[in-house]
């Protein structure tokens, strides 16, 4: 154990270890006063085991069959399933097979991706020790750790995994008082970067590791009641619907509602028309089935059957691309959600930092160099000690002092250690007597707690202030002194070593890049506040770090707590519940949150976050709870992940916009033409459009994408509004083609026909089929980006697939296919294809100008609400403060009027203070 593990005296401003106190209920406290060298009797143990249960984290099993069925839920899935049943009723076996296959493919993709994810609770269970030494009936025996109960007296020693939460008794296995503290590595639980010294009455936590010492302890909590058990419970209760599922359901609800309303109206119209024109020998059941068959085919063709499949394939391709960059995606929808992350909460220890104490800039007395300080430190270092501070000193000494670089053992050429005093809690230092073999003179070297070394040299106010400054910055200090050449009793101060768990070399650059991409990085750590502030400063972050206690203040409202989270640059001294709370508060504000971590303490927050990211060398618990796992050290690969996910998002949004537009066009045209002109298209052509076009758009997963410089958002209102506008213009084109073909070219079957499919090919059906197939399909070249289509051209693969599909459709109608598709010749075919291509360019201009006019301000005007007005006010305040322009001052006055809500004004004040600082 190193000298400065001991707390310094009051004259030095040194921080203390942040202990997480566990509240023990009085009824449980009464069970903990077990005789140390006797332990519980078998009867007492059996009684408590029956009361408290086994010391293991139980898993709530899911029925595998019901779990698989859960992938058949959602608005789009329900409509597809209804259509699936109806196709069987009307005996439309072709559509029955197609729909059934798509349903199974969608469900299998979702089930397969989720099946790859490990069980977080299993991983937590695996971190528990298997065997424990415990006093029972006056004997020290070895038992299974899962049989421990509160009141059991256990023995923990070097290398043990602590089997349950326990209170240290301050005595050894023989009952004598212990002089040396227990050194506990609980970084995986609390995020503290260094092992923690603990002694009598301190609590040690289940799954932490004993790094030094031996002591007896009484078990206080087991299973789900332990520190790690509470983390497991947080994971178990976190099973919310993901962001992507919510978006798909929003799109699906709109399309399903639109489809159902229109189809019901058409069904009623068909039934009324058919019964009105009923012939004497027509059966009622036949008329109903015929009408039902007509609307089922229309429904199947209209609903986005392939929407879930295309989006899943796009995400699956993206996850493969990320895997090549050492970013492993466990939950497929996390690929899309990562593109929308605007706040990334990052664990400090081991993620932003190296989780390794490193020599920092020291304090030196005049006449001494950094090499002198480290050389003398090495001479007074205890050989073979595993203490992290001693290891850091020895490592730095070998790296910086030339004479030490070639050492094969602890022997320094030209110097001989004649006596050595290891660290002692009473002296708080190590001391070596060294013989300089060249001069024949001996001198002594001491290394230890700063206040001890300063006292040893007779006091030094300048050194005292230097140590206090290091302490205020969260650096650990270690004093070094040597004796004068002519006396072994007169000491001189060489300087103060400073040690810190340093940031990773790439962390600052990664954080800067995240900020450039609109992602705010917040540090979340179990370490102390001053350490967190120092690391934040070195990473180029602001030092507005909050103590975790600020997150659980009962006197502060949820709104103000959320404001604290949003405006803070990080959080210190957190426990798993705090990390979980940080994510929860920001999600309640509508923020898409990413969370990185590597320890058991991070697992609940990783599960709760929209995107949980387990970093390199993480624990099994963190890996199992996360959605994404980084195989490379540090956070730098997250930039690759964000870039790739945003490209994938653009492809998905492009397809969604195209598919909604196509659906609206399809429904609007057939709804109106059925009611107005009683004209319909043959079933085979309707199905051909749906299957052929969706199959081609699967290759959108390989398309080029324009990557956004800010977090992506679906903006469902904008998406649907633009789809309605484009769908309307497409419907205008189809009607134009219809009437030009009927009136100018006298296509004979353009007049109203008896409603129902007669399997008789018509030229007009071929013409409208090609128009409805090609015109909406070409719009996908426009929906790929917000600007003009030529600003980012599609990939060759994607372009070829879309063009090939429509060339094939043109061939179908140009040459005809038996009794299914009427031949119209290449003149009609090529003309229709050319018209669709030209019209797509027109629609591209429509899209661009709609996007330019559309803004949040316009939304507030058209659909005003208190929340939107408050959001607009804050947005204008931010812009005014940042820009500080005359134009913005006008906006600021306007914003002040709008920002009538108290919380908005408070938040605006936070923004102002941030900018002023």
PDB file of C-alpha atoms in Angstrom, residues 375-382 390 410 417 420-421 430-432 434 445-448 480:
ATOM      1  CA  UNK A 375      15.087   8.461  -9.774  1.00  0.00           C
ATOM      2  CA  UNK A 376      14.834   8.970  -6.004  1.00  0.00           C
ATOM      3  CA  UNK A 377      11.237   7.741  -6.072  1.00  0.00           C
ATOM      4  CA  UNK A 378      12.388   4.522  -7.729  1.00  0.00           C
ATOM      5  CA  UNK A 379      15.066   3.968  -5.081  1.00  0.00           C
ATOM      6  CA  UNK A 380      12.392   4.175  -2.370  1.00  0.00           C
ATOM      7  CA  UNK A 381       9.840   2.037  -4.219  1.00  0.00           C
ATOM      8  CA  UNK A 382       8.885  -1.342  -2.827  1.00  0.00           C
ATOM      9  CA  UNK A 390       3.713   2.316  -6.742  1.00  0.00           C
ATOM     10  CA  UNK A 410      15.177  -3.632  -9.186  1.00  0.00           C
ATOM     11  CA  UNK A 417      19.931  -0.497  -1.116  1.00  0.00           C
ATOM     12  CA  UNK A 420      14.458  -0.644   3.304  1.00  0.00           C
ATOM     13  CA  UNK A 421      11.399   0.203   5.411  1.00  0.00           C
ATOM     14  CA  UNK A 430       8.501   4.145   2.666  1.00  0.00           C
ATOM     15  CA  UNK A 431      12.186   4.748   3.335  1.00  0.00           C
ATOM     16  CA  UNK A 432      15.407   3.391   1.836  1.00  0.00           C
ATOM     17  CA  UNK A 434      21.169   3.852  -0.353  1.00  0.00           C
ATOM     18  CA  UNK A 445      15.304   8.532   0.535  1.00  0.00           C
ATOM     19  CA  UNK A 446      11.718   8.837   1.775  1.00  0.00           C
ATOM     20  CA  UNK A 447       8.518   8.762  -0.249  1.00  0.00           C
ATOM     21  CA  UNK A 448       5.055   9.130   1.234  1.00  0.00           C
ATOM     22  CA  UNK A 480       9.889  12.724  -2.073  1.00  0.00           C
TER      23      UNK A 480
END
